[in-house]
Amino acid sequence: MPHMPVPPLSLRQMILRPWLLAALAALASAALLLAASVGLNLQQTRQNESAHMNAQGKRFLERLEQVFGELRQGVDTLQAQPLRGCDGAMKAALQDVGLGSRFIYEAAYVHGQVACSNRGGERVIEPQRVADIQGPTYSYWLNTSTEPNDNLAALMLGRGRFLVSTSRGHLTDVVDLPAGGSLLVVLDHGKRAIPVLGPPQQWPPTQPWPPASQKPLVELGDRLMYRMATRSPDYQLVLIAPRTRLPLKLDGPLWLLFPGSVVLACLIGWLVLQLIQQRRSMSAELQSALRRGELQVLYQPIFELASRRCVGAEALVRWRRHDGSLTSPELFIPLAENTGQIRQITDFVLQRVLEQLGPLLRSNRQLYISVNLAACDVMAPRIGRVAARLLARHRVSATQIAFEVTERGLIDVVVARENLQALRASGHQVLIDDFGTGYCSLSYLQTLPVDCLKIDKAFIDALGHDAASSGVAPHIIRMAHSLHLRVIAEGIESEGQAVLLTSEGVNYGQGWLFAHPLSARQFIGLIARGRRMGQQRLDDEP
Ligand code: C2E
Ligand code: MG
Ligand code: MG
């Protein structure tokens, strides 16, 4: 038997294969998840770094104030006692101060050639240069380092003829200054910076000084700077440290990210596959629903508001499965629009309207039924031909079938305008459905061949409330009147809304206040009773 040639798959068909789409979704989500987790990790590292710097800065400041506090106390004690000169009593006094303080490393008396310290004859600290800070009472030397051993280099404080000093080690023991980092004391409003610890730094680190940012932690590209206000307005403490290279630490939970991302991505791929298959099966189900007659058409009456007389109805499709469950058109109409099955549905609705209501329409020539069109129905002249054929078969006038199009349905205005014009030329009315939810402006509306606007339920709901949209309906009504268009209000649920709309000049309305969507039998019954709404509202669904 000869084989049928298999047509090659188009690129679109290849790409739209469910498993390929699922794999692409899985890959994309895996890449996204990994990138997000790496990004998060880097951000976390940076935050840790900043928090570390903050903590170090605070500890430095505390210790520095503590150390200088003791140094001040030491020189104050020496200054207060009466001894001057370098006798045994003085040496004992110096020793007392040294022993009585945790931080004082050397206490000395220096006056010209006369000098002695608590360390006996060993050494006497002596300032090599003028004080870094010369206050009214105290002189501060922040870095007197000439020592090969960095820890012995001193912070020194002077008052009168007395000097006390401490080891720099008392600062470094509270924090680990990173290699290349420095602790600086900033003087003269930022003009000078003396490194207390670590190497000198390029100064000022920001132009201008102080940096515009009020935050204590400033990022300087390759370095971090932490500014500390001190109790004295004359100087500030600044900690500068090079930024770590931020290596991505793949320890602990981060290792779990890779298998975690892969598992999650597989799950997403699987879900996508299910979703595609579900959509496919729903569209297949819809196809068999059309064949098996599971689709029904209901009719929601439209009333003249003043007289409460029924002037027509809107045809609304329903999908009632054999098991009795109902699928909302809001769910399957968009799907049918995507798959193109909507054309079949529109044809079905038109056919059903004329089959069920043909005799009614023939005997009530003023009555009309309005049928919803989808975007693709408006984009081709097909629907006009289908309607003409059915109308001729059922001997119903084209004026009795109206078509509703939404603003969203007018994708290509030029083509839509042409087709709508053709429908009107055949005698149909054209309505804009859900008006107000799209972007139609007055000037745009002027160019469209339409007879009537249906105001969306959302704006009817807002009527009489303080909501921002409460003014939309009155505005649309004025706009429609100025263009000589009729207005139908949809979704009227209360008498108050009906009265308000009538006072605004709206002539027609539909909604649960008057009637739910009715079966053909119920609708025919309503018309037979004189087209008027009875005392009791008719209920929907047979
Ligand atoms: P739509 O054309 O704006 O239809 C009005 C919807 O509002 C209908 O919902 C109707 O049942 C509902 N409704 C009417 N009065 C009230 C009321 O007072 N309160 C509330 N809460 N709702 C009210 P339904 O039948 O579920 O239809 C939903 C949408 O599905 C329709 O909106 C229309 O866009 C689409 N649709 C329905 N049938 C067809 C059809 O045959 N073809 C096409 N293309 N679309 C259809
Ligand atoms: Mg409609
Ligand atoms: Mg509507």
Coordinates of C-alpha atoms and ligand atoms in Angstrom, one line a residue:
M1 CA 0.0 0.0 0.0
P2 CA 1.5 3.4 -0.9
H3 CA 2.4 5.6 2.0
M4 CA 0.8 9.0 2.3
P5 CA 3.6 11.6 2.2
V6 CA 4.0 13.2 5.6
P7 CA 4.2 17.0 5.2
P8 CA 7.3 18.5 6.9
L9 CA 6.5 20.3 10.2
S10 CA 6.6 24.1 10.0
L11 CA 8.8 25.9 12.5
R12 CA 5.8 27.2 14.3
Q13 CA 4.4 23.6 14.7
M14 CA 7.9 22.5 15.9
I15 CA 8.1 25.2 18.5
L16 CA 4.5 24.7 19.7
R17 CA 5.0 21.1 20.5
P18 CA 4.0 20.6 24.2
W19 CA 7.1 18.7 25.3
L20 CA 9.4 21.4 23.7
L21 CA 7.4 24.2 25.3
A22 CA 7.6 22.4 28.6
A23 CA 11.3 21.8 28.3
L24 CA 11.8 25.5 27.4
A25 CA 9.8 26.6 30.4
A26 CA 11.8 24.2 32.6
L27 CA 15.1 25.5 31.3
A28 CA 14.0 29.2 31.5
S29 CA 12.8 28.7 35.1
A30 CA 16.0 26.8 36.1
A31 CA 18.2 29.6 34.7
L32 CA 16.0 32.2 36.4
L33 CA 16.0 30.4 39.7
L34 CA 19.8 29.9 39.7
A35 CA 20.4 33.6 38.7
A36 CA 18.1 34.7 41.4
S37 CA 19.7 32.6 44.0
V38 CA 23.2 33.6 43.0
G39 CA 22.1 37.3 43.1
L40 CA 20.6 36.8 46.5
N41 CA 23.7 35.2 47.8
L42 CA 25.9 38.1 46.5
Q43 CA 23.5 40.6 48.1
Q44 CA 23.6 38.6 51.3
T45 CA 27.4 38.6 51.3
R46 CA 27.4 42.4 50.8
Q47 CA 24.9 42.9 53.6
N48 CA 27.0 40.7 55.9
E49 CA 30.1 42.8 55.0
S50 CA 28.3 46.0 55.8
A51 CA 27.0 44.6 59.0
H52 CA 30.5 43.5 60.0
M53 CA 31.9 46.9 59.2
N54 CA 29.2 48.5 61.3
A55 CA 29.9 46.3 64.3
Q56 CA 33.7 46.9 64.0
G57 CA 33.2 50.6 63.8
K58 CA 31.1 50.7 66.9
R59 CA 33.5 48.5 68.9
F60 CA 36.5 50.8 67.8
L61 CA 34.7 53.9 68.9
E62 CA 33.7 52.4 72.3
R63 CA 37.2 51.3 73.0
L64 CA 38.8 54.5 71.9
E65 CA 36.6 56.6 74.1
Q66 CA 37.3 54.2 77.0
V67 CA 41.1 54.4 76.4
F68 CA 41.1 58.2 76.1
G69 CA 38.9 58.4 79.1
E70 CA 41.4 56.5 81.2
L71 CA 44.3 58.5 79.8
R72 CA 42.6 61.7 80.7
Q73 CA 41.9 60.5 84.2
G74 CA 45.6 59.5 84.5
V75 CA 47.0 62.9 83.6
D76 CA 44.3 64.6 85.6
T77 CA 45.4 62.7 88.7
L78 CA 49.0 63.6 88.1
Q79 CA 48.3 67.2 87.4
A80 CA 46.2 67.5 90.6
Q81 CA 48.9 66.2 93.0
P82 CA 51.4 68.8 94.2
L83 CA 54.7 67.0 93.2
R84 CA 56.8 68.4 90.4
G85 CA 60.4 67.3 89.4
C86 CA 61.8 63.8 89.3
D87 CA 62.4 62.6 92.8
G88 CA 61.4 59.2 94.3
A89 CA 58.0 60.4 95.3
M90 CA 57.2 61.5 91.8
K91 CA 58.3 58.1 90.4
A92 CA 56.1 56.4 93.0
A93 CA 53.2 58.7 91.9
L94 CA 53.8 57.8 88.3
Q95 CA 53.9 54.2 89.1
D96 CA 50.6 54.4 91.0
V97 CA 48.9 55.9 88.0
G98 CA 50.4 53.2 85.7
L99 CA 49.3 50.4 88.0
G100 CA 45.9 51.9 88.7
S101 CA 44.9 51.9 85.1
R102 CA 44.2 49.1 82.7
F103 CA 45.3 51.0 79.6
I104 CA 48.1 53.4 80.7
Y105 CA 51.3 51.9 79.5
E106 CA 53.6 54.7 80.4
A107 CA 53.1 57.7 82.6
A108 CA 55.9 60.4 82.5
Y109 CA 56.9 63.7 83.8
V110 CA 58.9 65.8 81.3
H111 CA 60.2 69.3 81.9
G112 CA 63.1 70.4 79.7
Q113 CA 66.0 68.0 80.5
V114 CA 64.2 66.6 83.5
A115 CA 62.3 63.5 82.6
C116 CA 61.2 60.4 84.4
S117 CA 58.5 57.7 84.0
N118 CA 56.8 54.8 85.7
R119 CA 59.1 52.5 83.8
G120 CA 62.2 53.6 85.9
G121 CA 65.2 54.5 83.8
E122 CA 64.2 52.4 80.8
R123 CA 62.7 55.0 78.6
V124 CA 60.6 58.2 78.6
I125 CA 58.0 58.7 75.9
E126 CA 58.6 61.9 74.2
P127 CA 56.5 63.6 71.5
Q128 CA 58.4 63.8 68.2
R129 CA 56.1 66.5 66.8
V130 CA 53.5 69.0 67.9
A131 CA 50.3 67.5 69.1
D132 CA 47.8 66.3 66.5
I133 CA 45.0 67.8 68.5
Q134 CA 45.8 70.8 70.7
G135 CA 42.9 71.3 73.0
P136 CA 42.7 74.0 75.8
T137 CA 43.5 71.3 78.5
Y138 CA 44.9 68.3 76.7
S139 CA 47.2 67.6 73.8
Y140 CA 46.6 64.4 71.8
W141 CA 49.2 62.5 69.7
L142 CA 47.3 59.9 67.8
N143 CA 50.2 58.1 66.2
T144 CA 53.6 58.4 67.6
S145 CA 54.8 55.3 65.9
T146 CA 58.5 55.1 65.6
E147 CA 58.6 51.6 67.0
P148 CA 59.4 48.6 64.9
N149 CA 56.7 46.7 66.9
D150 CA 53.5 48.2 65.8
N151 CA 51.8 47.3 69.1
L152 CA 54.2 49.3 71.1
A153 CA 53.5 52.5 69.1
A154 CA 51.6 54.8 71.3
L155 CA 48.6 57.0 71.6
M156 CA 49.6 59.8 73.8
L157 CA 47.9 62.4 75.9
G158 CA 49.5 65.3 77.6
R159 CA 48.5 67.8 80.2
G160 CA 51.0 70.3 81.7
R161 CA 54.2 68.5 82.3
F162 CA 52.7 65.1 82.3
L163 CA 52.3 62.6 79.5
V164 CA 50.5 59.3 79.5
S165 CA 50.5 56.8 76.7
T166 CA 48.9 53.5 75.7
S167 CA 49.7 50.7 73.4
R168 CA 48.0 50.5 70.1
G169 CA 47.4 46.9 70.9
H170 CA 44.5 48.0 73.2
L171 CA 42.7 49.1 70.0
T172 CA 43.6 46.1 67.8
D173 CA 42.5 43.6 70.4
V174 CA 38.9 44.6 70.0
V175 CA 38.8 44.2 66.3
D176 CA 40.5 42.6 63.4
L177 CA 41.4 45.3 61.0
P178 CA 41.4 43.7 57.6
A179 CA 44.7 43.9 55.6
G180 CA 44.9 47.2 53.9
G181 CA 42.3 48.7 56.2
S182 CA 42.9 51.8 58.4
L183 CA 41.4 53.6 61.3
L184 CA 41.8 57.4 60.9
V185 CA 41.0 60.4 63.0
V186 CA 39.8 63.2 60.8
L187 CA 40.6 66.7 61.9
D188 CA 40.1 70.3 60.8
H189 CA 36.8 69.5 59.2
G190 CA 38.1 66.9 57.0
K191 CA 41.3 68.6 55.8
R192 CA 43.5 66.2 57.7
A193 CA 43.3 62.5 58.5
I194 CA 45.8 60.8 60.8
P195 CA 45.9 57.0 60.6
V196 CA 45.7 55.6 64.1
L197 CA 45.9 52.1 62.8
G198 CA 46.9 50.7 59.4
P199 CA 48.5 52.4 56.4
P200 CA 47.8 56.0 55.3
Q201 CA 44.9 56.3 53.0
Q202 CA 44.3 58.5 50.0
W203 CA 42.6 61.6 51.5
P204 CA 39.9 62.8 51.1
P205 CA 38.2 59.6 50.0
T206 CA 35.2 61.5 48.6
Q207 CA 34.9 64.9 47.0
P208 CA 33.7 66.9 48.8
W209 CA 34.3 65.8 52.4
P210 CA 32.0 65.0 54.2
P211 CA 30.2 62.8 51.7
A212 CA 26.7 63.9 50.8
S213 CA 25.3 60.7 52.2
Q214 CA 24.1 61.0 55.8
K215 CA 24.5 57.2 56.3
P216 CA 27.5 56.1 58.4
L217 CA 28.4 53.4 55.9
V218 CA 29.6 54.7 52.5
E219 CA 30.5 52.5 49.6
L220 CA 33.5 53.8 47.7
G221 CA 33.7 51.3 44.9
D222 CA 36.6 49.1 45.9
R223 CA 36.5 50.3 49.6
L224 CA 34.0 50.6 52.4
M225 CA 34.1 53.6 54.7
Y226 CA 32.4 53.8 58.1
R227 CA 32.1 57.3 59.7
M228 CA 31.7 57.6 63.4
A229 CA 30.7 60.8 65.1
T230 CA 32.5 61.2 68.4
R231 CA 31.6 63.1 71.5
S232 CA 33.9 65.9 70.4
P233 CA 32.8 68.0 67.4
D234 CA 36.5 68.6 66.6
Y235 CA 37.2 65.2 65.3
Q236 CA 35.6 62.3 63.6
L237 CA 36.7 58.7 63.4
V238 CA 36.7 56.9 60.0
L239 CA 37.3 53.3 59.3
I240 CA 38.3 52.5 55.8
A241 CA 38.6 48.9 54.5
P242 CA 39.0 47.4 51.1
R243 CA 36.0 45.5 49.9
T244 CA 36.3 41.8 49.9
R245 CA 36.3 40.2 46.4
L246 CA 32.9 38.7 47.3
P247 CA 33.6 35.2 46.3
L248 CA 30.5 33.1 45.9
K249 CA 30.5 30.9 48.9
L250 CA 29.1 27.6 47.7
D251 CA 29.0 26.1 51.2
G252 CA 26.0 25.0 53.2
P253 CA 22.5 25.6 51.8
L254 CA 23.8 27.1 48.5
W255 CA 24.8 23.7 47.4
L256 CA 21.2 22.7 47.7
L257 CA 20.2 25.4 45.2
F258 CA 21.4 23.4 42.2
P259 CA 19.4 20.2 42.8
G260 CA 16.6 22.4 44.2
S261 CA 16.4 24.5 41.1
V262 CA 16.5 21.4 38.9
V263 CA 13.7 19.8 40.8
L264 CA 11.6 23.0 40.8
A265 CA 12.3 23.5 37.1
C266 CA 11.2 19.9 36.3
L267 CA 8.0 20.6 38.3
I268 CA 7.3 23.8 36.3
G269 CA 8.0 21.9 33.0
W270 CA 5.5 19.2 34.1
L271 CA 2.9 21.8 35.1
V272 CA 3.3 23.5 31.7
L273 CA 2.9 20.2 30.0
Q274 CA -0.3 19.5 32.0
L275 CA -1.6 22.9 31.3
I276 CA -1.1 22.6 27.5
Q277 CA -2.6 19.2 27.5
Q278 CA -5.5 20.3 29.6
R279 CA -6.1 23.2 27.1
R280 CA -5.8 20.8 24.2
S281 CA -8.2 18.4 25.8
M282 CA -10.6 21.2 26.7
S283 CA -10.6 22.3 23.1
A284 CA -11.2 18.7 22.0
E285 CA -14.0 18.5 24.5
L286 CA -15.5 21.7 23.1
Q287 CA -15.4 20.2 19.7
S288 CA -17.3 17.1 20.8
A289 CA -19.6 19.4 22.8
L290 CA -20.5 21.2 19.6
R291 CA -21.1 17.8 17.9
R292 CA -23.1 16.3 20.8
G293 CA -25.3 19.4 21.3
E294 CA -24.0 20.3 24.8
L295 CA -24.0 24.0 23.9
Q296 CA -27.3 25.9 24.5
V297 CA -28.4 29.4 23.9
L298 CA -30.1 31.5 26.6
Y299 CA -31.8 34.8 26.0
Q300 CA -31.5 37.7 28.4
P301 CA -34.4 40.1 27.7
I302 CA -33.7 43.8 27.0
F303 CA -36.2 46.3 28.2
E304 CA -37.3 49.8 27.4
L305 CA -36.7 51.4 30.8
A306 CA -39.6 53.8 30.8
S307 CA -42.3 51.3 29.9
R308 CA -40.6 48.1 31.1
R309 CA -41.6 46.6 27.8
C310 CA -39.3 43.9 26.4
V311 CA -37.8 45.0 23.1
G312 CA -35.4 42.1 22.4
A313 CA -32.9 39.9 24.0
E314 CA -29.2 39.1 24.0
A315 CA -28.2 35.5 23.0
L316 CA -25.8 34.1 25.5
V317 CA -24.2 30.7 25.0
R318 CA -24.0 28.0 27.7
W319 CA -22.0 24.8 27.9
R320 CA -24.0 22.3 29.9
R321 CA -22.2 18.9 30.0
H322 CA -24.0 15.6 30.1
D323 CA -23.2 15.3 33.8
G324 CA -25.1 18.5 34.3
S325 CA -22.1 20.7 35.2
L326 CA -22.0 24.2 33.6
T327 CA -18.9 25.7 32.1
S328 CA -18.9 29.5 32.1
P329 CA -18.6 31.3 28.7
E330 CA -15.9 33.5 30.4
L331 CA -13.8 30.3 30.4
F332 CA -14.4 28.6 27.1
I333 CA -15.0 31.7 24.8
P334 CA -11.4 33.0 25.2
L335 CA -10.2 29.4 24.6
A336 CA -12.4 29.1 21.5
E337 CA -11.1 32.5 20.3
N338 CA -7.5 31.2 20.6
T339 CA -8.2 27.9 18.8
G340 CA -10.5 29.4 16.1
Q341 CA -13.5 27.3 17.3
I342 CA -15.3 30.6 18.0
R343 CA -16.4 30.7 14.4
Q344 CA -18.3 27.5 14.8
I345 CA -19.8 28.8 18.1
T346 CA -21.0 32.0 16.5
D347 CA -22.5 30.1 13.6
F348 CA -24.2 27.7 16.1
V349 CA -25.6 30.6 18.1
L350 CA -27.0 32.3 15.0
Q351 CA -28.5 29.1 13.8
R352 CA -30.0 28.2 17.2
V353 CA -31.5 31.7 17.6
L354 CA -33.3 31.4 14.2
E355 CA -34.4 27.8 14.8
Q356 CA -35.8 28.5 18.3
L357 CA -37.1 32.0 17.8
G358 CA -37.7 32.2 14.0
P359 CA -41.5 32.0 14.3
L360 CA -41.5 34.5 17.3
L361 CA -39.4 37.0 15.3
R362 CA -41.6 36.6 12.2
S363 CA -44.7 37.5 14.2
N364 CA -43.0 40.3 16.2
R365 CA -41.2 42.4 13.6
Q366 CA -40.1 45.0 16.2
L367 CA -38.4 42.3 18.3
Y368 CA -34.6 41.8 17.9
I369 CA -32.0 39.4 19.2
S370 CA -28.5 40.5 19.7
V371 CA -25.6 38.1 19.1
N372 CA -22.1 38.5 20.4
L373 CA -19.2 38.5 17.9
A374 CA -15.6 37.6 18.6
A375 CA -12.7 39.6 17.1
C376 CA -12.1 37.1 14.3
D377 CA -15.8 37.3 13.3
V378 CA -15.3 41.1 12.8
M379 CA -12.1 40.6 10.8
A380 CA -13.8 38.7 7.9
P381 CA -17.0 39.2 5.9
R382 CA -18.0 35.6 6.5
I383 CA -20.5 36.2 9.3
G384 CA -22.6 38.5 7.0
R385 CA -22.9 35.7 4.5
V386 CA -23.8 33.1 7.2
A387 CA -26.5 35.4 8.6
A388 CA -27.9 36.2 5.2
R389 CA -28.3 32.5 4.4
L390 CA -30.0 31.7 7.7
L391 CA -32.2 34.7 7.7
A392 CA -33.4 33.8 4.2
R393 CA -34.1 30.3 5.2
H394 CA -36.2 31.4 8.3
R395 CA -37.7 34.4 6.6
V396 CA -36.6 36.8 9.3
S397 CA -35.5 40.3 8.6
A398 CA -31.9 41.4 9.1
T399 CA -33.1 44.3 11.2
Q400 CA -34.1 41.7 13.8
I401 CA -30.5 40.4 14.3
A402 CA -28.1 42.8 16.0
F403 CA -24.4 42.1 16.5
E404 CA -22.4 43.0 19.6
V405 CA -18.7 43.7 19.2
T406 CA -16.3 44.7 22.0
E407 CA -13.7 47.4 21.7
R408 CA -11.1 44.7 22.1
G409 CA -12.5 43.1 19.0
L410 CA -11.7 46.0 16.8
I411 CA -8.0 45.1 16.4
D412 CA -7.6 46.3 12.8
V413 CA -10.0 49.2 12.6
V414 CA -9.9 49.6 8.8
V415 CA -10.9 46.0 8.2
A416 CA -13.4 46.0 11.1
R417 CA -15.0 49.2 9.9
E418 CA -15.5 47.8 6.4
N419 CA -17.1 44.6 7.7
L420 CA -19.3 46.3 10.2
Q421 CA -20.4 48.8 7.5
A422 CA -21.4 45.8 5.3
L423 CA -23.4 44.3 8.2
R424 CA -25.3 47.6 8.6
A425 CA -25.8 47.9 4.9
S426 CA -27.6 44.5 5.0
G427 CA -29.9 45.9 7.7
H428 CA -28.3 44.6 11.0
Q429 CA -27.7 46.8 13.9
V430 CA -24.2 47.0 15.4
L431 CA -23.6 47.5 19.1
I432 CA -20.4 48.1 21.0
D433 CA -20.4 45.8 24.0
D434 CA -18.8 46.4 27.4
F435 CA -18.3 50.0 26.4
G436 CA -15.9 51.9 28.6
T437 CA -13.6 49.0 29.4
G438 CA -11.5 49.6 26.2
Y439 CA -9.8 52.7 24.9
C440 CA -12.4 54.0 22.4
S441 CA -12.4 57.8 22.4
L442 CA -15.1 60.1 21.2
S443 CA -13.3 60.9 18.0
Y444 CA -12.6 57.3 17.3
L445 CA -16.2 56.3 18.0
Q446 CA -17.4 58.9 15.4
T447 CA -15.6 57.0 12.7
L448 CA -17.2 53.6 13.6
P449 CA -20.4 52.5 11.9
V450 CA -22.4 51.6 15.1
D451 CA -25.9 52.2 16.3
C452 CA -25.7 51.6 20.0
L453 CA -23.4 51.5 23.0
K454 CA -23.8 49.0 25.8
I455 CA -22.4 50.4 29.0
D456 CA -20.4 47.8 30.9
K457 CA -21.8 46.5 34.1
A458 CA -18.8 47.8 36.1
F459 CA -19.9 51.4 35.5
I460 CA -23.5 50.7 36.3
D461 CA -22.4 49.1 39.6
A462 CA -20.5 52.3 40.4
L463 CA -23.5 54.5 39.8
G464 CA -24.6 56.4 42.9
H465 CA -21.5 55.4 44.8
D466 CA -18.5 57.6 45.6
A467 CA -16.2 55.4 43.5
A468 CA -13.9 57.2 41.1
S469 CA -15.7 55.4 38.2
S470 CA -19.2 56.6 39.3
G471 CA -19.0 59.5 36.8
V472 CA -18.1 57.2 33.8
A473 CA -21.6 56.1 32.9
P474 CA -23.1 59.6 32.8
H475 CA -20.2 60.7 30.7
I476 CA -20.7 57.8 28.2
I477 CA -24.4 58.6 28.1
R478 CA -23.7 62.3 27.2
M479 CA -21.1 61.2 24.6
A480 CA -23.5 58.7 23.0
H481 CA -26.3 61.2 22.9
S482 CA -24.1 63.8 21.2
L483 CA -23.3 61.2 18.5
H484 CA -27.0 60.2 18.2
L485 CA -26.3 56.6 19.4
R486 CA -28.7 54.6 21.5
V487 CA -27.6 53.4 24.9
I488 CA -28.2 50.1 26.6
A489 CA -27.2 49.7 30.2
E490 CA -26.2 46.1 31.1
G491 CA -26.1 44.5 34.5
I492 CA -28.9 46.5 36.2
E493 CA -29.5 44.8 39.5
S494 CA -31.5 47.4 41.5
E495 CA -34.5 49.6 41.0
G496 CA -32.3 52.6 42.1
Q497 CA -30.0 52.0 39.2
A498 CA -32.9 51.8 36.7
V499 CA -34.4 55.1 38.0
L500 CA -31.0 56.9 37.9
L501 CA -30.3 55.6 34.4
T502 CA -33.7 56.7 33.2
S503 CA -33.2 60.2 34.6
E504 CA -29.8 60.3 32.8
G505 CA -31.7 59.6 29.6
V506 CA -30.9 55.9 29.0
N507 CA -33.7 54.2 27.2
Y508 CA -32.9 50.6 27.4
G509 CA -31.4 48.1 29.9
Q510 CA -30.9 44.5 30.8
G511 CA -30.0 42.9 34.1
W512 CA -31.1 40.6 36.9
L513 CA -33.5 43.3 38.1
F514 CA -35.7 42.4 35.1
A515 CA -34.7 38.9 34.1
H516 CA -31.8 36.4 34.2
P517 CA -30.9 34.8 30.9
L518 CA -34.0 32.7 29.9
S519 CA -34.5 29.5 27.9
A520 CA -36.2 30.0 24.5
R521 CA -39.4 28.6 26.0
Q522 CA -39.4 31.1 28.8
F523 CA -38.5 34.0 26.5
I524 CA -41.4 33.1 24.1
G525 CA -43.6 33.0 27.2
L526 CA -42.6 36.5 28.3
I527 CA -43.3 37.9 24.8
A528 CA -46.7 36.0 24.7
R529 CA -47.6 37.7 28.0
G530 CA -47.4 41.0 26.3
R531 CA -43.7 41.7 26.4
R532 CA -44.0 43.2 29.9
M533 CA -42.2 42.2 32.9
G534 CA -44.6 40.6 35.4
Q535 CA -44.7 41.3 39.1
Q536 CA -42.3 38.4 39.6
R537 CA -38.9 38.2 37.9
L538 CA -38.6 35.3 35.6
D539 CA -35.8 33.0 36.6
D540 CA -33.1 31.7 34.3
E541 CA -31.9 28.2 33.3
P542 CA -34.7 25.7 32.7
Ligands
C2E1 P1 -21.5 40.1 27.8 O1 -21.8 40.0 26.3 O2 -21.2 41.4 28.3 O3 -22.8 39.5 28.5 C1 -23.3 39.9 29.6 C2 -23.0 39.0 30.8 O4 -23.4 39.6 32.0 C3 -23.7 37.7 30.7 O5 -22.8 36.7 31.3 C4 -24.9 37.9 31.5 O6 -25.4 36.7 32.0 C5 -24.3 38.7 32.6 N1 -25.4 39.6 33.3 C6 -26.5 40.1 32.7 N2 -27.1 40.8 33.6 C7 -26.4 40.7 34.8 C8 -26.6 41.3 36.1 O7 -27.6 42.0 36.4 N3 -25.7 41.0 37.0 C9 -24.6 40.2 36.7 N4 -23.7 40.0 37.7 N5 -24.4 39.7 35.5 C10 -25.3 39.9 34.6 P2 -22.5 35.4 30.6 O8 -23.6 34.8 29.9 O9 -21.7 34.6 31.6 O10 -21.5 35.9 29.5 C11 -20.2 36.4 29.8 C12 -19.6 36.8 28.5 O11 -19.3 35.7 27.7 C13 -20.4 37.8 27.7 O12 -20.3 39.1 28.2 C14 -19.7 37.6 26.3 O13 -18.6 38.4 26.3 C15 -19.3 36.2 26.3 N6 -20.3 35.4 25.6 C16 -21.4 34.9 26.0 N7 -22.1 34.3 25.0 C17 -21.3 34.5 23.9 C18 -21.5 34.1 22.5 O14 -22.4 33.5 22.1 N8 -20.5 34.5 21.6 C19 -19.4 35.2 22.1 N9 -18.5 35.6 21.2 N10 -19.3 35.6 23.4 C20 -20.2 35.2 24.3
MG2 MG -22.8 41.0 25.0
MG3 MG -21.3 43.2 28.0

